[in-house]
PDB file of C-alpha atoms in Angstrom:
ATOM      1  CA  MET A   1     -53.834  15.389 -48.276  1.00 60.00           C
ATOM      2  CA  LYS A   2     -55.409  12.632 -46.594  1.00 62.00           C
ATOM      3  CA  GLY A   3     -54.969  10.754 -50.240  1.00 63.00           C
ATOM      4  CA  ARG A   4     -51.313  11.963 -50.528  1.00 65.00           C
ATOM      5  CA  PHE A   5     -50.975   9.642 -46.259  1.00 57.00           C
ATOM      6  CA  LEU A   6     -52.847   6.693 -47.713  1.00 52.00           C
ATOM      7  CA  ARG A   7     -49.932   6.604 -51.161  1.00 61.00           C
ATOM      8  CA  LYS A   8     -47.143   7.318 -47.778  1.00 56.00           C
ATOM      9  CA  VAL A   9     -49.232   4.241 -46.058  1.00 51.00           C
ATOM     10  CA  LEU A  10     -49.172   1.720 -49.127  1.00 47.00           C
ATOM     11  CA  ILE A  11     -45.743   2.708 -49.969  1.00 55.00           C
ATOM     12  CA  LEU A  12     -44.720   1.845 -46.653  1.00 49.00           C
ATOM     13  CA  PHE A  13     -46.638  -1.424 -46.695  1.00 47.00           C
ATOM     14  CA  LEU A  14     -45.495  -2.502 -49.852  1.00 42.00           C
ATOM     15  CA  ALA A  15     -41.758  -2.431 -48.675  1.00 45.00           C
ATOM     16  CA  VAL A  16     -42.074  -3.666 -45.852  1.00 44.00           C
ATOM     17  CA  SER A  17     -44.040  -6.834 -47.540  1.00 43.00           C
ATOM     18  CA  LEU A  18     -41.005  -6.909 -50.026  1.00 40.00           C
ATOM     19  CA  ILE A  19     -38.207  -7.028 -47.961  1.00 40.00           C
ATOM     20  CA  SER A  20     -40.287  -8.958 -44.916  1.00 37.00           C
ATOM     21  CA  PRO A  21     -39.516 -12.895 -47.099  1.00 37.00           C
ATOM     22  CA  SER A  22     -35.805 -11.123 -47.703  1.00 37.00           C
ATOM     23  CA  LEU A  23     -34.970 -11.099 -44.064  1.00 39.00           C
ATOM     24  CA  TRP A  24     -36.878 -13.969 -42.728  1.00 39.00           C
ATOM     25  CA  GLY A  25     -34.386 -16.478 -45.223  1.00 41.00           C
ATOM     26  CA  CYS A  26     -31.459 -14.819 -43.396  1.00 46.00           C
ATOM     27  CA  GLY A  27     -30.389 -16.844 -40.425  1.00 57.00           C
ATOM     28  CA  ARG A  28     -26.987 -16.106 -38.421  1.00 75.00           C
ATOM     29  CA  LYS A  29     -24.015 -18.098 -39.158  1.00 87.00           C
ATOM     30  CA  ILE A  30     -22.230 -20.476 -37.342  1.00 93.00           C
ATOM     31  CA  THR A  31     -19.057 -18.457 -36.565  1.00 92.00           C
ATOM     32  CA  LEU A  32     -15.143 -20.375 -35.338  1.00 91.00           C
ATOM     33  CA  ASP A  33     -16.319 -19.806 -31.875  1.00 94.00           C
ATOM     34  CA  ASP A  34     -19.484 -21.799 -32.091  1.00 93.00           C
ATOM     35  CA  ALA A  35     -17.464 -24.449 -34.028  1.00 93.00           C
ATOM     36  CA  LYS A  36     -14.732 -24.243 -31.500  1.00 92.00           C
ATOM     37  CA  TYR A  37     -17.320 -23.936 -28.219  1.00 95.00           C
ATOM     38  CA  THR A  38     -19.523 -27.456 -29.678  1.00 96.00           C
ATOM     39  CA  MET A  39     -16.842 -29.377 -30.307  1.00 95.00           C
ATOM     40  CA  GLY A  40     -15.037 -28.456 -27.021  1.00 94.00           C
ATOM     41  CA  LYS A  41     -18.674 -29.908 -25.381  1.00 97.00           C
ATOM     42  CA  LEU A  42     -18.124 -32.946 -27.914  1.00 97.00           C
ATOM     43  CA  PHE A  43     -14.730 -33.812 -26.860  1.00 96.00           C
ATOM     44  CA  ASP A  44     -15.681 -33.218 -22.600  1.00 96.00           C
ATOM     45  CA  ALA A  45     -18.662 -35.555 -23.417  1.00 97.00           C
ATOM     46  CA  VAL A  46     -15.940 -38.436 -25.427  1.00 96.00           C
ATOM     47  CA  ARG A  47     -13.680 -37.736 -22.477  1.00 94.00           C
ATOM     48  CA  ASP A  48     -16.673 -38.002 -19.841  1.00 95.00           C
ATOM     49  CA  SER A  49     -17.961 -41.322 -21.706  1.00 95.00           C
ATOM     50  CA  ASP A  50     -21.091 -39.220 -21.794  1.00 97.00           C
ATOM     51  CA  TYR A  51     -22.875 -41.423 -24.658  1.00 98.00           C
ATOM     52  CA  GLN A  52     -25.831 -39.478 -24.046  1.00 98.00           C
ATOM     53  CA  GLY A  53     -24.047 -35.780 -24.148  1.00 98.00           C
ATOM     54  CA  VAL A  54     -22.411 -36.312 -27.238  1.00 98.00           C
ATOM     55  CA  ALA A  55     -26.011 -37.700 -29.289  1.00 98.00           C
ATOM     56  CA  ARG A  56     -27.314 -34.608 -27.775  1.00 98.00           C
ATOM     57  CA  LEU A  57     -24.814 -32.350 -29.388  1.00 98.00           C
ATOM     58  CA  MET A  58     -25.694 -33.853 -33.156  1.00 98.00           C
ATOM     59  CA  HIS A  59     -28.240 -32.357 -35.754  1.00 97.00           C
ATOM     60  CA  VAL A  60     -31.529 -33.799 -35.137  1.00 95.00           C
ATOM     61  CA  SER A  61     -31.175 -34.657 -39.074  1.00 93.00           C
ATOM     62  CA  THR A  62     -28.775 -37.371 -37.862  1.00 96.00           C
ATOM     63  CA  SER A  63     -31.315 -39.347 -35.235  1.00 96.00           C
ATOM     64  CA  THR A  64     -28.215 -40.479 -33.227  1.00 97.00           C
ATOM     65  CA  THR A  65     -28.710 -42.302 -30.417  1.00 98.00           C
ATOM     66  CA  ALA A  66     -26.683 -42.586 -27.345  1.00 98.00           C
ATOM     67  CA  SER A  67     -26.035 -46.730 -28.412  1.00 98.00           C
ATOM     68  CA  LYS A  68     -24.985 -45.801 -31.737  1.00 98.00           C
ATOM     69  CA  VAL A  69     -22.599 -43.214 -30.358  1.00 98.00           C
ATOM     70  CA  GLU A  70     -21.052 -45.854 -28.287  1.00 98.00           C
ATOM     71  CA  THR A  71     -21.114 -48.123 -30.774  1.00 98.00           C
ATOM     72  CA  TYR A  72     -19.160 -45.461 -33.120  1.00 98.00           C
ATOM     73  CA  LEU A  73     -16.133 -44.736 -30.598  1.00 97.00           C
ATOM     74  CA  SER A  74     -15.221 -48.563 -30.174  1.00 97.00           C
ATOM     75  CA  GLU A  75     -14.992 -48.724 -34.063  1.00 98.00           C
ATOM     76  CA  VAL A  76     -12.739 -45.285 -33.427  1.00 98.00           C
ATOM     77  CA  GLU A  77     -11.039 -46.869 -30.975  1.00 97.00           C
ATOM     78  CA  GLU A  78     -10.436 -50.025 -32.592  1.00 97.00           C
ATOM     79  CA  LYS A  79      -9.246 -48.464 -35.704  1.00 97.00           C
ATOM     80  CA  VAL A  80      -6.603 -46.163 -34.646  1.00 97.00           C
ATOM     81  CA  GLY A  81      -5.340 -47.863 -32.074  1.00 96.00           C
ATOM     82  CA  GLY A  82      -6.097 -45.748 -28.607  1.00 96.00           C
ATOM     83  CA  TYR A  83      -8.465 -45.845 -25.815  1.00 96.00           C
ATOM     84  CA  PHE A  84     -10.542 -42.829 -25.327  1.00 95.00           C
ATOM     85  CA  SER A  85     -10.691 -43.849 -21.378  1.00 93.00           C
ATOM     86  CA  ASP A  86      -6.416 -43.381 -21.717  1.00 94.00           C
ATOM     87  CA  GLY A  87      -7.121 -39.907 -21.964  1.00 92.00           C
ATOM     88  CA  LEU A  88      -7.917 -37.489 -25.568  1.00 94.00           C
ATOM     89  CA  THR A  89      -5.424 -34.669 -25.619  1.00 95.00           C
ATOM     90  CA  ASN A  90      -3.395 -32.665 -27.848  1.00 96.00           C
ATOM     91  CA  ILE A  91      -7.084 -30.998 -29.016  1.00 95.00           C
ATOM     92  CA  ARG A  92      -5.691 -28.960 -32.026  1.00 94.00           C
ATOM     93  CA  TYR A  93      -8.199 -27.829 -35.318  1.00 91.00           C
ATOM     94  CA  THR A  94      -5.843 -26.776 -38.427  1.00 94.00           C
ATOM     95  CA  SER A  95      -8.564 -25.477 -40.456  1.00 96.00           C
ATOM     96  CA  TYR A  96     -12.159 -24.865 -41.128  1.00 95.00           C
ATOM     97  CA  GLU A  97     -14.656 -23.379 -44.086  1.00 94.00           C
ATOM     98  CA  GLU A  98     -18.255 -21.946 -43.973  1.00 91.00           C
ATOM     99  CA  LEU A  99     -19.767 -24.009 -46.909  1.00 87.00           C
ATOM    100  CA  PRO A 100     -22.765 -22.992 -48.995  1.00 78.00           C
ATOM    101  CA  TYR A 101     -26.346 -25.548 -47.216  1.00 78.00           C
ATOM    102  CA  ASN A 102     -28.904 -25.587 -49.884  1.00 72.00           C
ATOM    103  CA  GLY A 103     -30.732 -27.524 -47.505  1.00 66.00           C
ATOM    104  CA  VAL A 104     -33.068 -24.172 -46.328  1.00 71.00           C
ATOM    105  CA  PRO A 105     -32.587 -20.341 -47.590  1.00 74.00           C
ATOM    106  CA  GLY A 106     -31.117 -18.809 -44.402  1.00 75.00           C
ATOM    107  CA  GLY A 107     -29.149 -22.114 -43.583  1.00 86.00           C
ATOM    108  CA  SER A 108     -25.555 -21.983 -42.382  1.00 91.00           C
ATOM    109  CA  LYS A 109     -22.528 -25.099 -42.716  1.00 94.00           C
ATOM    110  CA  PHE A 110     -19.387 -24.926 -41.006  1.00 96.00           C
ATOM    111  CA  ARG A 111     -16.360 -27.433 -41.359  1.00 96.00           C
ATOM    112  CA  ILE A 112     -13.897 -28.137 -38.637  1.00 96.00           C
ATOM    113  CA  TYR A 113     -10.639 -29.947 -39.299  1.00 97.00           C
ATOM    114  CA  GLY A 114      -7.972 -31.102 -36.463  1.00 97.00           C
ATOM    115  CA  THR A 115      -6.004 -33.666 -34.557  1.00 97.00           C
ATOM    116  CA  MET A 116      -5.381 -35.074 -31.652  1.00 97.00           C
ATOM    117  CA  ASN A 117      -4.010 -37.905 -29.426  1.00 98.00           C
ATOM    118  CA  VAL A 118      -6.565 -40.256 -28.237  1.00 97.00           C
ATOM    119  CA  GLY A 119      -4.807 -42.614 -25.375  1.00 95.00           C
ATOM    120  CA  LEU A 120      -1.141 -42.771 -26.988  1.00 95.00           C
ATOM    121  CA  SER A 121      -2.226 -43.088 -30.788  1.00 97.00           C
ATOM    122  CA  VAL A 122      -1.005 -39.743 -31.942  1.00 97.00           C
ATOM    123  CA  ASN A 123      -2.172 -36.766 -34.142  1.00 97.00           C
ATOM    124  CA  VAL A 124      -5.512 -38.728 -35.296  1.00 98.00           C
ATOM    125  CA  PRO A 125      -6.912 -36.735 -37.868  1.00 98.00           C
ATOM    126  CA  PHE A 126     -11.126 -35.297 -37.451  1.00 97.00           C
ATOM    127  CA  ILE A 127     -13.697 -33.457 -39.069  1.00 97.00           C
ATOM    128  CA  ILE A 128     -17.035 -32.187 -37.826  1.00 97.00           C
ATOM    129  CA  SER A 129     -19.550 -30.622 -39.843  1.00 97.00           C
ATOM    130  CA  LEU A 130     -22.390 -29.030 -38.055  1.00 97.00           C
ATOM    131  CA  ILE A 131     -25.301 -26.818 -39.163  1.00 95.00           C
ATOM    132  CA  MET A 132     -27.900 -24.462 -38.677  1.00 93.00           C
ATOM    133  CA  ASP A 133     -31.673 -24.848 -40.412  1.00 91.00           C
ATOM    134  CA  GLY A 134     -35.388 -24.836 -39.195  1.00 88.00           C
ATOM    135  CA  ASP A 135     -34.618 -27.567 -37.262  1.00 89.00           C
ATOM    136  CA  GLY A 136     -31.998 -26.298 -35.232  1.00 92.00           C
ATOM    137  CA  TYR A 137     -28.126 -26.878 -34.539  1.00 95.00           C
ATOM    138  CA  GLY A 138     -25.591 -29.567 -34.209  1.00 97.00           C
ATOM    139  CA  ILE A 139     -22.960 -31.370 -35.787  1.00 98.00           C
ATOM    140  CA  ASN A 140     -23.944 -33.153 -38.824  1.00 96.00           C
ATOM    141  CA  VAL A 141     -21.086 -35.020 -39.797  1.00 96.00           C
ATOM    142  CA  LEU A 142     -18.510 -36.727 -37.097  1.00 98.00           C
ATOM    143  CA  ASP A 143     -15.542 -38.156 -38.465  1.00 98.00           C
ATOM    144  CA  ILE A 144     -12.298 -39.247 -36.450  1.00 98.00           C
ATOM    145  CA  GLY A 145      -9.327 -41.115 -37.542  1.00 97.00           C
ATOM    146  CA  GLY A 146     -11.549 -42.175 -40.775  1.00 97.00           C
ATOM    147  CA  VAL A 147     -14.674 -44.046 -39.097  1.00 97.00           C
ATOM    148  CA  ALA A 148     -17.374 -41.361 -39.639  1.00 96.00           C
ATOM    149  CA  LEU A 149     -20.689 -41.395 -37.601  1.00 93.00           C
TER     150      LEU A 149
END
């Protein structure tokens, strides 16, 4: 009877040992709701000229600073011919895709496409890519009007 109990404990231990690593590698996937929420926070920060706020939304791997964001947004304004200070309106996402993420096991990548009006410039396209990995969650690609951060 004691041998049977030890055998069951050993089998249970082996099963848990084999299954646990695969469970640890599984992370939560980024959803459309996650992306839309982050997109809203991003465009609120852009609208408010909160460059530090935008930098905080970026993934740590991008090493984005507030001064990089400020320079980037100036480049976007120059290219699209509109000014964020004149308003950011009609923000719409047009499509999205869940992407394979090869950075780490269990990582997640999500890309959202859309358009917006920047001041008087209408239908300015944007692409936002988000990743979730061992370093955290954030935007790793921000492209507005063909200008990438």
